[in-house]
Structures are given as C-alpha cells and as structure tokens.
Short mmCIF file of C-alpha atoms in Angstrom, two decimals:
data_model
loop_
_atom_site.label_atom_id
_atom_site.label_comp_id
_atom_site.label_asym_id
_atom_site.label_seq_id
_atom_site.Cartn_x
_atom_site.Cartn_y
_atom_site.Cartn_z
CA UNK A 160 -17.26 -12.87 -20.58
CA UNK A 161 -18.41 -11.40 -17.24
CA UNK A 162 -17.10 -9.25 -14.42
CA UNK A 163 -17.49 -10.25 -10.75
CA UNK A 164 -17.06 -8.13 -7.63
CA UNK A 165 -14.46 -9.60 -5.27
CA UNK A 166 -16.23 -8.10 -2.26
CA UNK A 167 -19.88 -9.12 -2.63
CA UNK A 168 -19.97 -11.47 -5.65
CA UNK A 169 -22.06 -9.14 -7.86
CA UNK A 170 -21.73 -10.09 -11.54
CA UNK A 171 -22.35 -8.09 -14.73
CA UNK A 172 -21.45 -8.31 -18.42
CA UNK A 173 -19.42 -5.09 -18.61
CA UNK A 174 -16.74 -3.56 -16.42
CA UNK A 175 -17.74 -0.86 -13.94
CA UNK A 176 -15.50 1.26 -11.77
CA UNK A 177 -17.86 0.96 -8.80
CA UNK A 178 -19.87 -2.08 -7.77
CA UNK A 179 -23.61 -1.26 -7.83
CA UNK A 180 -24.27 -3.78 -5.04
CA UNK A 181 -21.70 -2.99 -2.31
CA UNK A 182 -20.53 0.43 -3.61
CA UNK A 183 -16.85 -0.62 -3.50
CA UNK A 184 -14.45 0.89 -6.05
CA UNK A 185 -12.18 -1.14 -8.33
CA UNK A 186 -13.38 -4.56 -7.19
CA UNK A 187 -14.85 -5.91 -10.46
CA UNK A 188 -12.56 -8.51 -12.03
CA UNK A 189 -12.89 -10.25 -15.36
CA UNK A 190 -14.05 -13.87 -15.30
CA UNK A 191 -14.14 -16.48 -18.00
CA UNK A 192 -17.25 -17.05 -20.05
CA UNK A 193 -19.73 -19.48 -18.58
CA UNK A 194 -21.41 -22.22 -20.53
CA UNK A 195 -24.83 -21.34 -21.84
CA UNK A 196 -26.29 -24.74 -20.96
CA UNK A 197 -25.32 -27.36 -18.40
CA UNK A 198 -26.31 -31.02 -18.61
CA UNK A 199 -26.91 -32.56 -15.22
CA UNK A 200 -26.57 -36.29 -14.78
CA UNK A 201 -29.68 -37.85 -13.30
CA UNK A 202 -28.89 -39.68 -10.06
CA UNK A 203 -30.86 -42.29 -8.22
CA UNK A 204 -32.64 -40.69 -5.27
CA UNK A 205 -34.12 -42.04 -2.07
CA UNK A 206 -37.30 -40.24 -3.05
CA UNK A 207 -39.58 -37.87 -1.19
CA UNK A 208 -41.73 -38.87 1.76
CA UNK A 209 -44.57 -37.41 3.72
CA UNK A 210 -43.62 -34.61 6.09
CA UNK A 211 -45.45 -36.48 8.86
CA UNK A 212 -42.94 -39.32 8.50
CA UNK A 213 -39.90 -37.10 9.03
CA UNK A 214 -38.20 -37.75 12.38
CA UNK A 215 -38.33 -34.43 14.25
CA UNK A 216 -36.19 -35.74 17.12
CA UNK A 217 -33.11 -35.40 14.92
CA UNK A 218 -33.44 -31.59 15.08
CA UNK A 219 -33.67 -31.22 18.87
CA UNK A 220 -31.26 -28.60 20.17
CA UNK A 221 -28.40 -29.72 22.40
CA UNK A 222 -27.13 -27.45 25.15
CA UNK A 223 -23.64 -26.01 25.00
CA UNK A 224 -23.84 -25.30 28.77
CA UNK A 225 -23.08 -21.62 28.13
CA UNK A 226 -26.40 -20.23 29.30
CA UNK A 227 -26.42 -16.93 27.42
CA UNK A 228 -25.20 -18.61 24.22
CA UNK A 229 -28.01 -21.16 24.48
CA UNK A 230 -30.53 -18.40 25.19
CA UNK A 231 -29.76 -16.62 21.91
CA UNK A 232 -29.77 -19.85 19.87
CA UNK A 233 -33.14 -20.89 21.26
CA UNK A 234 -31.98 -23.64 23.66
CA UNK A 235 -28.72 -24.83 22.13
CA UNK A 236 -27.14 -25.96 18.87
CA UNK A 237 -29.24 -28.15 16.58
CA UNK A 238 -27.40 -31.21 15.15
CA UNK A 239 -26.47 -30.34 11.59
CA UNK A 240 -27.07 -26.64 12.22
CA UNK A 241 -24.51 -24.16 10.92
CA UNK A 242 -23.93 -20.91 12.84
CA UNK A 243 -22.10 -17.89 11.45
CA UNK A 244 -20.61 -15.65 14.17
CA UNK A 245 -19.22 -12.22 13.32
CA UNK A 246 -17.92 -9.24 15.26
CA UNK A 247 -15.30 -6.53 15.48
CA UNK A 248 -11.64 -7.61 15.75
CA UNK A 249 -10.68 -8.11 19.40
CA UNK A 250 -14.23 -8.16 20.74
CA UNK A 251 -13.81 -11.70 22.09
CA UNK A 252 -15.23 -14.09 19.47
CA UNK A 253 -12.41 -16.62 19.84
CA UNK A 254 -12.55 -16.42 23.65
CA UNK A 255 -16.30 -17.05 23.61
CA UNK A 256 -16.07 -20.02 21.24
CA UNK A 257 -13.17 -21.56 23.16
CA UNK A 258 -15.34 -21.44 26.29
CA UNK A 259 -18.25 -23.00 24.35
CA UNK A 260 -15.94 -25.72 23.03
CA UNK A 261 -14.52 -26.51 26.47
CA UNK A 262 -17.92 -26.72 28.13
CA UNK A 263 -19.30 -28.92 25.36
CA UNK A 264 -16.24 -31.19 25.56
CA UNK A 265 -16.62 -31.47 29.33
CA UNK A 266 -19.96 -33.25 28.88
CA UNK A 267 -18.58 -36.08 26.71
CA UNK A 268 -18.94 -34.33 23.37
CA UNK A 269 -16.02 -34.48 20.95
CA UNK A 270 -15.22 -30.96 19.75
CA UNK A 271 -12.89 -30.11 16.87
CA UNK A 272 -11.58 -26.53 17.06
CA UNK A 273 -9.87 -25.45 13.82
CA UNK A 274 -7.91 -22.19 13.96
CA UNK A 275 -6.42 -20.55 10.92
CA UNK A 276 -5.48 -17.24 12.50
CA UNK A 277 -3.43 -18.47 15.45
CA UNK A 278 -1.00 -21.26 16.15
CA UNK A 279 -1.99 -24.18 18.34
CA UNK A 280 0.37 -22.88 21.02
CA UNK A 281 -1.34 -19.50 21.13
CA UNK A 282 -4.76 -21.10 21.56
CA UNK A 283 -3.33 -23.35 24.30
CA UNK A 284 -2.06 -20.30 26.20
CA UNK A 285 -5.52 -18.72 26.06
CA UNK A 286 -7.07 -22.02 27.18
CA UNK A 287 -4.70 -22.08 30.17
CA UNK A 288 -5.72 -18.55 31.11
CA UNK A 289 -9.47 -19.19 30.76
CA UNK A 290 -9.42 -22.71 32.25
CA UNK A 291 -10.64 -24.30 29.01
CA UNK A 292 -8.54 -27.49 28.96
CA UNK A 293 -10.52 -30.66 28.22
CA UNK A 294 -9.45 -34.04 26.84
CA UNK A 295 -12.32 -34.16 24.34
CA UNK A 296 -11.40 -30.76 22.89
CA UNK A 297 -9.32 -31.39 19.76
CA UNK A 298 -7.27 -28.48 18.43
CA UNK A 299 -5.83 -28.06 14.94
CA UNK A 300 -4.09 -25.12 13.27
CA UNK A 301 -5.01 -25.65 9.62
CA UNK A 302 -5.87 -23.52 6.59
CA UNK A 303 -6.45 -26.22 3.93
CA UNK A 304 -10.05 -27.30 3.39
CA UNK A 305 -9.08 -30.82 2.34
CA UNK A 306 -7.14 -31.37 5.56
CA UNK A 307 -10.05 -30.12 7.64
CA UNK A 308 -12.47 -32.47 5.88
CA UNK A 309 -9.99 -35.31 6.48
CA UNK A 310 -9.90 -34.52 10.20
CA UNK A 311 -13.69 -34.51 10.32
CA UNK A 312 -13.71 -37.94 8.68
CA UNK A 313 -11.10 -39.32 11.08
CA UNK A 314 -12.33 -37.80 14.37
CA UNK A 315 -16.11 -37.72 13.74
CA UNK A 316 -16.69 -34.79 16.16
CA UNK A 317 -20.02 -33.70 17.63
CA UNK A 318 -19.17 -29.99 17.28
CA UNK A 319 -16.96 -28.23 14.74
CA UNK A 320 -15.66 -24.69 15.24
CA UNK A 321 -13.78 -22.93 12.41
CA UNK A 322 -11.98 -19.69 13.29
CA UNK A 323 -12.27 -18.21 10.75
CA UNK A 324 -13.81 -19.21 7.44
CA UNK A 325 -11.83 -16.51 5.60
CA UNK A 326 -8.57 -18.31 6.45
CA UNK A 327 -9.56 -21.64 4.85
CA UNK A 328 -8.88 -22.28 1.19
CA UNK A 329 -9.44 -25.12 -1.25
CA UNK A 330 -6.63 -26.17 -3.60
CA UNK A 331 -9.21 -27.07 -6.24
CA UNK A 332 -10.57 -23.52 -6.53
CA UNK A 333 -8.84 -20.45 -7.94
CA UNK A 334 -8.57 -17.33 -5.81
CA UNK A 335 -6.86 -16.17 -2.66
CA UNK A 336 -8.05 -17.21 0.82
CA UNK A 337 -10.84 -14.92 1.92
CA UNK A 338 -11.89 -14.11 -1.62
CA UNK A 339 -15.47 -14.49 -2.79
CA UNK A 340 -14.84 -17.69 -4.74
CA UNK A 341 -12.88 -19.37 -1.95
CA UNK A 342 -15.32 -18.37 0.81
CA UNK A 343 -18.26 -19.62 -1.24
CA UNK A 344 -16.63 -22.99 -1.93
CA UNK A 345 -15.32 -23.51 1.62
CA UNK A 346 -18.69 -22.63 3.15
CA UNK A 347 -20.58 -24.89 0.77
CA UNK A 348 -18.25 -27.82 1.51
CA UNK A 349 -18.49 -27.41 5.30
CA UNK A 350 -22.27 -27.00 5.18
CA UNK A 351 -22.62 -30.18 3.07
CA UNK A 352 -20.49 -32.03 5.59
CA UNK A 353 -22.52 -30.65 8.51
CA UNK A 354 -25.86 -31.65 6.98
CA UNK A 355 -24.75 -35.13 5.92
CA UNK A 356 -23.20 -35.95 9.33
CA UNK A 357 -25.63 -33.99 11.55
CA UNK A 358 -22.53 -32.14 12.69
CA UNK A 359 -23.13 -28.93 14.63
CA UNK A 360 -20.87 -26.26 13.13
CA UNK A 361 -19.85 -22.74 14.13
CA UNK A 362 -18.09 -20.54 11.58
CA UNK A 363 -16.39 -17.28 12.50
CA UNK A 364 -16.69 -14.57 9.86
CA UNK A 365 -14.82 -11.33 9.42
CA UNK A 366 -16.62 -8.01 8.99
CA UNK A 367 -16.05 -5.09 6.65
CA UNK A 368 -15.39 -1.45 7.54
CA UNK A 369 -19.09 -0.65 7.62
CA UNK A 370 -19.82 -3.53 10.03
CA UNK A 371 -21.37 -6.02 7.60
CA UNK A 372 -20.18 -9.62 7.26
CA UNK A 373 -17.35 -9.93 4.75
CA UNK A 374 -17.74 -12.17 1.73
CA UNK A 375 -20.74 -12.88 -0.49
CA UNK A 376 -24.22 -12.39 0.92
CA UNK A 377 -24.85 -15.95 -0.22
CA UNK A 378 -22.96 -17.04 2.90
CA UNK A 379 -25.64 -15.58 5.18
CA UNK A 380 -28.38 -17.32 3.20
CA UNK A 381 -26.70 -20.73 3.35
CA UNK A 382 -26.20 -20.91 7.11
CA UNK A 383 -28.98 -21.54 9.63
CA UNK A 384 -28.06 -18.90 12.22
CA UNK A 385 -26.29 -15.56 11.88
CA UNK A 386 -25.04 -14.00 15.14
CA UNK A 387 -23.15 -10.82 15.90
CA UNK A 388 -20.92 -10.35 18.93
CA UNK A 389 -20.82 -6.71 20.05
CA UNK A 390 -19.15 -4.62 22.71
CA UNK A 391 -16.97 -1.62 23.35
CA UNK A 392 -13.32 -2.47 23.91
CA UNK A 393 -13.15 -0.27 27.03
CA UNK A 394 -16.22 -1.96 28.52
CA UNK A 395 -16.52 -5.42 30.07
CA UNK A 396 -20.00 -5.99 28.64
CA UNK A 397 -20.40 -8.07 25.49
CA UNK A 398 -23.71 -8.78 23.77
CA UNK A 399 -24.60 -11.64 21.44
CA UNK A 400 -27.50 -11.09 19.03
CA UNK A 401 -29.08 -13.36 16.44
CA UNK A 402 -30.09 -11.53 13.26
CA UNK A 403 -31.19 -14.76 11.60
CA UNK A 404 -32.28 -17.96 13.35
CA UNK A 405 -34.10 -20.85 11.71
CA UNK A 406 -34.48 -22.69 15.02
CA UNK A 407 -35.43 -19.95 17.47
CA UNK A 408 -36.23 -16.27 18.08
CA UNK A 409 -34.20 -13.34 16.84
CA UNK A 410 -35.19 -10.94 19.64
CA UNK A 411 -33.11 -12.55 22.40
CA UNK A 412 -29.84 -10.99 23.58
CA UNK A 413 -27.06 -12.78 25.43
CA UNK A 414 -24.93 -10.77 27.86
CA UNK A 415 -21.36 -11.67 28.81
CA UNK A 416 -18.73 -10.25 31.12
CA UNK A 417 -15.27 -10.09 29.56
CA UNK A 418 -12.61 -10.34 32.25
CA UNK A 419 -8.90 -11.18 32.37
CA UNK A 420 -9.55 -14.83 33.17
CA UNK A 421 -12.09 -15.36 30.39
CA UNK A 422 -15.70 -14.70 29.59
CA UNK A 423 -18.72 -15.51 31.74
CA UNK A 424 -22.49 -15.36 31.20
CA UNK A 425 -24.35 -12.49 32.83
CA UNK A 426 -27.89 -13.29 33.91
CA UNK A 427 -28.21 -9.85 35.56
CA UNK A 428 -26.04 -7.32 33.67
CA UNK A 429 -27.71 -4.21 35.10
CA UNK A 430 -25.01 -3.89 37.76
CA UNK A 431 -22.47 -2.98 35.09
CA UNK A 432 -24.53 0.09 34.15
CA UNK A 433 -24.93 1.62 37.61
CA UNK A 434 -22.34 3.83 39.29
CA UNK A 435 -23.81 3.34 42.78
CA UNK A 436 -26.38 1.25 44.59
CA UNK A 437 -26.97 3.62 47.51
CA UNK A 438 -25.89 6.98 48.82
CA UNK A 439 -26.43 10.50 47.54
CA UNK A 440 -27.19 11.17 43.89
CA UNK A 441 -25.42 14.09 42.20
CA UNK A 442 -27.30 16.50 39.91
CA UNK A 443 -27.62 15.30 36.32
CA UNK A 444 -28.11 11.62 37.16
CA UNK A 445 -31.25 9.71 36.18
CA UNK A 446 -32.07 6.01 35.77
CA UNK A 447 -34.15 4.39 33.04
CA UNK A 448 -35.04 0.87 31.94
CA UNK A 449 -34.18 0.00 28.36
CA UNK A 450 -34.84 -3.27 26.55
CA UNK A 451 -32.29 -5.32 24.66
CA UNK A 452 -34.40 -7.88 22.86
CA UNK A 453 -36.73 -9.29 25.50
CA UNK A 454 -34.41 -8.37 28.38
CA UNK A 455 -34.95 -5.20 30.44
CA UNK A 456 -31.78 -3.44 31.60
CA UNK A 457 -31.47 -0.68 34.19
CA UNK A 458 -29.17 2.03 32.80
CA UNK A 459 -27.87 5.21 34.39
CA UNK A 460 -27.72 8.43 32.35
CA UNK A 461 -25.45 11.28 33.49
CA UNK A 462 -25.37 14.86 32.21
CA UNK A 463 -23.12 17.82 32.90
CA UNK A 464 -24.05 21.39 31.98
CA UNK A 465 -21.38 24.06 32.40
CA UNK A 466 -20.92 27.62 31.22
CA UNK A 467 -19.16 27.74 27.89
CA UNK A 468 -15.68 29.22 28.06
CA UNK A 469 -15.42 29.59 24.28
CA UNK A 470 -17.68 31.46 21.95
CA UNK A 471 -19.33 28.32 20.62
CA UNK A 472 -21.13 25.84 22.87
CA UNK A 473 -20.01 22.22 22.84
CA UNK A 474 -22.23 19.13 22.70
CA UNK A 475 -20.61 15.79 23.54
CA UNK A 476 -22.34 12.42 24.04
CA UNK A 477 -21.32 8.86 24.82
CA UNK A 478 -23.66 5.88 24.70
CA UNK A 479 -26.63 7.94 23.47
CA UNK A 480 -27.62 9.25 20.05
CA UNK A 481 -26.29 12.77 19.51
CA UNK A 482 -29.26 13.84 17.39
CA UNK A 483 -31.65 12.54 20.06
CA UNK A 484 -29.87 14.57 22.76
CA UNK A 485 -29.96 17.67 20.54
CA UNK A 486 -33.71 17.23 20.15
CA UNK A 487 -34.16 16.87 23.93
CA UNK A 488 -32.19 20.08 24.49
CA UNK A 489 -34.46 21.93 22.06
CA UNK A 490 -37.61 20.53 23.73
CA UNK A 491 -36.41 21.57 27.20
CA UNK A 492 -35.41 25.07 26.06
CA UNK A 493 -38.79 25.54 24.40
CA UNK A 494 -40.94 24.34 27.30
CA UNK A 495 -39.02 25.21 30.49
CA UNK A 496 -38.07 28.86 30.95
CA UNK A 497 -35.69 28.13 33.83
CA UNK A 498 -33.19 26.30 31.61
CA UNK A 499 -31.20 27.73 28.75
CA UNK A 500 -28.50 25.73 26.98
CA UNK A 501 -27.59 28.33 24.34
CA UNK A 502 -24.40 29.43 26.15
CA UNK A 503 -23.62 26.17 27.94
CA UNK A 504 -21.46 23.17 27.22
CA UNK A 505 -23.50 19.97 27.52
CA UNK A 506 -22.07 16.50 28.12
CA UNK A 507 -24.29 13.39 28.30
CA UNK A 508 -23.11 9.81 28.81
CA UNK A 509 -24.19 6.40 30.06
CA UNK A 510 -22.39 4.41 32.74
CA UNK A 511 -20.57 1.17 31.98
CA UNK A 512 -20.54 1.50 28.20
CA UNK A 513 -24.29 0.92 27.80
CA UNK A 514 -25.98 2.14 24.62
CA UNK A 515 -29.40 3.80 24.64
CA UNK A 516 -31.02 3.69 21.23
CA UNK A 517 -34.75 3.28 21.88
CA UNK A 518 -37.07 6.28 22.47
CA UNK A 519 -38.07 4.95 25.91
CA UNK A 520 -34.96 6.64 27.33
CA UNK A 521 -36.01 10.14 26.19
CA UNK A 522 -37.64 11.08 29.51
CA UNK A 523 -34.58 10.01 31.50
CA UNK A 524 -32.31 12.05 29.22
CA UNK A 525 -34.54 15.11 29.60
CA UNK A 526 -34.71 14.86 33.39
CA UNK A 527 -30.96 14.28 33.54
CA UNK A 528 -30.33 17.44 31.50
CA UNK A 529 -32.86 19.47 33.50
CA UNK A 530 -31.39 18.23 36.79
CA UNK A 531 -27.88 19.24 35.68
CA UNK A 532 -29.01 22.66 34.46
CA UNK A 533 -31.02 23.43 37.62
CA UNK A 534 -28.43 21.92 39.97
CA UNK A 535 -31.14 19.83 41.63
CA UNK A 536 -30.42 16.09 42.14
CA UNK A 537 -33.13 13.51 41.55
CA UNK A 538 -34.07 10.62 43.79
CA UNK A 539 -31.47 7.88 44.09
CA UNK A 540 -34.09 5.14 43.62
CA UNK A 541 -36.03 6.84 40.86
CA UNK A 542 -36.55 5.77 37.22
CA UNK A 543 -38.02 7.65 34.27
CA UNK A 544 -39.56 5.73 31.37
CA UNK A 545 -41.16 7.43 28.38
CA UNK A 546 -40.77 8.83 24.89
CA UNK A 547 -40.73 12.61 24.32
CA UNK A 548 -42.35 14.20 21.27
CA UNK A 549 -41.23 17.49 19.71
CA UNK A 550 -44.08 19.25 21.52
CA UNK A 551 -42.82 17.95 24.87
CA UNK A 552 -45.59 15.38 25.29
CA UNK A 553 -44.64 12.20 27.17
CA UNK A 554 -45.71 9.07 25.32
CA UNK A 555 -46.11 5.50 26.49
CA UNK A 556 -43.62 2.78 25.56
CA UNK A 557 -44.04 -1.00 25.06
CA UNK A 558 -43.60 -3.55 27.87
CA UNK A 559 -43.96 -0.99 30.66
CA UNK A 560 -44.99 -3.64 33.20
CA UNK A 561 -41.86 -5.66 32.58
CA UNK A 562 -39.70 -2.54 32.87
CA UNK A 563 -41.28 -1.50 36.18
CA UNK A 564 -40.89 -5.02 37.57
CA UNK A 565 -37.18 -5.00 36.71
CA UNK A 566 -36.75 -1.57 38.34
CA UNK A 567 -38.54 -2.74 41.49
CA UNK A 568 -36.44 -5.90 41.60
CA UNK A 569 -33.31 -3.75 41.68
CA UNK A 570 -34.61 -1.60 44.54
CA UNK A 571 -36.23 1.34 42.75
CA UNK A 572 -39.12 2.90 44.68
CA UNK A 573 -40.28 5.80 42.46
CA UNK A 574 -41.02 6.18 38.76
CA UNK A 575 -42.47 8.64 36.26
CA UNK A 576 -44.30 7.42 33.15
CA UNK A 577 -46.69 8.82 30.53
CA UNK A 578 -50.28 9.65 31.43
CA UNK A 579 -52.52 6.64 30.93
CA UNK A 580 -49.58 4.26 30.71
CA UNK A 581 -50.60 2.33 33.84
CA UNK A 582 -53.86 1.18 32.30
CA UNK A 583 -53.87 -2.64 32.51
CA UNK A 584 -50.36 -2.54 34.05
CA UNK A 585 -49.71 -3.96 37.53
CA UNK A 586 -47.58 -1.62 39.63
CA UNK A 587 -45.00 -3.54 41.72
CA UNK A 588 -45.49 -3.54 45.47
CA UNK A 589 -43.65 -0.75 47.24
CA UNK A 590 -43.22 1.39 44.12
CA UNK A 591 -44.86 4.81 43.68
CA UNK A 592 -45.49 5.58 40.01
CA UNK A 593 -46.56 9.05 38.84
CA UNK A 594 -48.18 9.72 35.47
CA UNK A 595 -47.24 12.94 33.67
CA UNK A 596 -48.54 14.28 30.38
CA UNK A 597 -45.83 16.84 29.53
CA UNK A 598 -42.11 17.19 30.15
CA UNK A 599 -42.67 20.51 31.96
CA UNK A 600 -45.07 18.75 34.33
CA UNK A 601 -42.54 15.96 34.93
CA UNK A 602 -39.75 18.42 35.77
CA UNK A 603 -42.05 20.48 38.01
CA UNK A 604 -43.25 17.31 39.76
CA UNK A 605 -39.74 16.12 40.55
CA UNK A 606 -38.51 19.55 41.71
CA UNK A 607 -41.68 20.20 43.73
CA UNK A 608 -41.52 16.82 45.45
CA UNK A 609 -37.86 17.29 46.27
CA UNK A 610 -38.60 20.67 47.84
CA UNK A 611 -41.06 18.93 50.19
CA UNK A 612 -38.78 15.95 50.86
CA UNK A 613 -35.44 16.94 52.46
CA UNK A 614 -34.21 13.37 52.07
CA UNK A 615 -34.64 13.45 48.30
CA UNK A 616 -31.48 12.61 46.43
CA UNK A 617 -30.18 10.49 49.26
#
C-alpha cells in the first residue's frame, strides 16, 4: 500500500497531511499495492550500432517561419522533438501556437491542431481575426487520447499541437483529466508517437498558483524543450523563454507584440519601453540598457518624489524590484547630502511594462531618483549602465560593449559607466562615455554638466 500526491506524483508508504515535495495540503491519496517484482518479456531488437553510423540529418531543425519562435528553439522545431509550452492564463499561448500552425501549414506542412479547451468554432473565430486560415491546417476539438492517436494515424501530420495536455484523458487509465496519472500516461503516449513517426509536437501545459508547470515533474524530464510564455496583461509585450532545450541554447529570448489582430514577432522591442524619442526630458527620467538572454533592450525608468502628506512615507514600484529600490534610496541618502527621502513619497516605474531584474539597472534607478529629488532633468539621449554597491561604488557589468552599441543604434549620444569599464571595449562612434567611480561623482557629473549646457534635457 502506498500514498501518491495528486499534484506532483510524490509517493510514500504512509499518509501525510502535507506533501514533502510540493508542500500541498491534503493531496496524498491511497494507491493499491504494487508488485514486488515484474517479469519483462524479452523482445527481438534491431540492436545497437556505432554512433558514427547514426544519420544526423534526421534531427535537422525545420523553420516554423515565426522568427522569434525559431530563435528561442535554436533554428526551428526538430522532427520528433516534443516542446512543452506553459504560461499564465490569457497570456496568449493559444494565439501564438495558432500563428505558428498557420505559418507552418502555409509552406506545405500538414499541421494537426487539437484543442480540448475550446470548440472548433471558437478557434475558427480567432483564426479569422488573426488571419490564420490555411488549407493544410487541420483542426479538431477532442479530449480522448485514443481519438487523437487515431487522427495522427489517419492524417500523418508534420506538426502536432495539443492545447492543452491537461484536457486529454485515456479511457484505459484511472483518474480524472489533468490528474497526475492521466497526464503521465497521455504525455508518454504522445511522446512515443512523436519519436516513432519523427512528428514534431507542441504540448501546452497549465501552471500552478506559484507559476510552476502543473502535473508531475516527470513531464518536464520527458520532453525535449520546456518554454514559458510571459507578459503582463496590460502590456503588449510578450516574451518566450526556453528553460530547457536539448537542441539549442537556453539564454535566447523571443519578443512578441500582442495586438487585436494577432501576435507578431518583434525584432526591435525597445520602442515599447520608451515614452518619447525626442523632445524635452522631465526630471526623474533615465534610460538604461538591460539584457534579456543575449538581447539588449533599452528601457526607460521614471521616478517621482513628492512631499508626504501623511505621517508615513510611501514607497511604490512597478517593473523594478522593491527591495532594490529601497537599497538605492538608502545609498543616495547616505552619500548625497542634497537629497533626503525620509519625509517623501517615492514612486518608481518602468515604461511599457518592462521588468528590470539585473543589477546593471542600479545606476539608472539611482540617477532617476536623484533627478526627481533635485528637480533636475537628465539628458534626453543619455544612458546609465552600472551596478551600485552598498557603499555607493559603481561596478562594471557584463557585455558592456553590446549594451553601448544598442544604445548608440537607438540614437543615444551620452553614457555613464563604472571606472575602468571601457578597458578593451570599443566605444561607438558619436557617443561620449564618462567613467565614474562613485554614485556621488556620477550625480555631480550629470548636474555639473547640465549647469554648463543650457540645452541639456532637450
């Protein structure tokens, strides 16, 4: 007799109120006793062969003609490869995969799109809206695994998309659809079919409350690629990341623009993160270059510092880490006597729904806060790149040359970096880069230069 967790598949010999693996309460259910020994029938095998005799051309990636999707996968979908795509409800997973299916079907590939969450009519309406109607795109609303396998046998598609795996169930296995047992069996059956037929397969997976993929962790080990589709619902930007990829890198990020008429690839997403391309710059605004995977992105940080009307000061952030902003406020208060945030409300946010998580944005956040507190605007074509220590020291960040090149490409003419950061780094033509050792020096440099330059901030 054993007890198995319905959330993660953890098994133990005695009942527990809380699963030690996923920390869920009341999810351990009693299972029948398993046989102590299993006799496996010996089958005739084709035998092993030298690895040098294996045909590597069978694993060449094929393009889906969705550029950002192919970028993340490492060039396209490998025949027989199985991709697991997860994301928040409503983020656009189905819209993305319908676009992938339509583009693949347009280039003489037979695509089978199986939906278990919507009717065929609902998918057709979305296809009409996103211009995803193709003759080679086959659509089926089905939740039975046997029927899906029968359709694969009859249609012999080049690409299979299942939306989602939690909605499929096998009549030969006990358990409700979406349960651990059903998900494990359905995934294993589809993966066997994909490998035996060299059928490229994309499976959509639900996520739990804490953002992890629902179902047993075994599912992530079985598939070849695990991708997450991210984005704020109030923002048009969507990002595709690969957290596991047997055929390519895991540090690439695909950017998409979610609009009313569908989803499109974004080769240059920096425009979504800027509030202006020219004109005057208000106090509290500073630009930085962050990196999402290998891709540099120009992001605008805005801060507002006002006198607190209540007895307790407020701190509000959006798109940046609240603890990081609190640390920057403490560093500024400690090192710059002209600013004092003790009796001020502070608001810091990014433009366009961008998220700043790496330390390279510290200097831009500090200069944004100092600019707002002093009421002195920064240059409109100015970027700040650097990490700030607790002592106020500015530290260098990786890939500085690539960041400066991206800033120069988008019209930036001035930058501040850490002292010594330009060693072995080529400064782009037309860009003036200043090296500063301390945050107080950086603030004094910007304010001093602006006092000499009446056109600063314009």
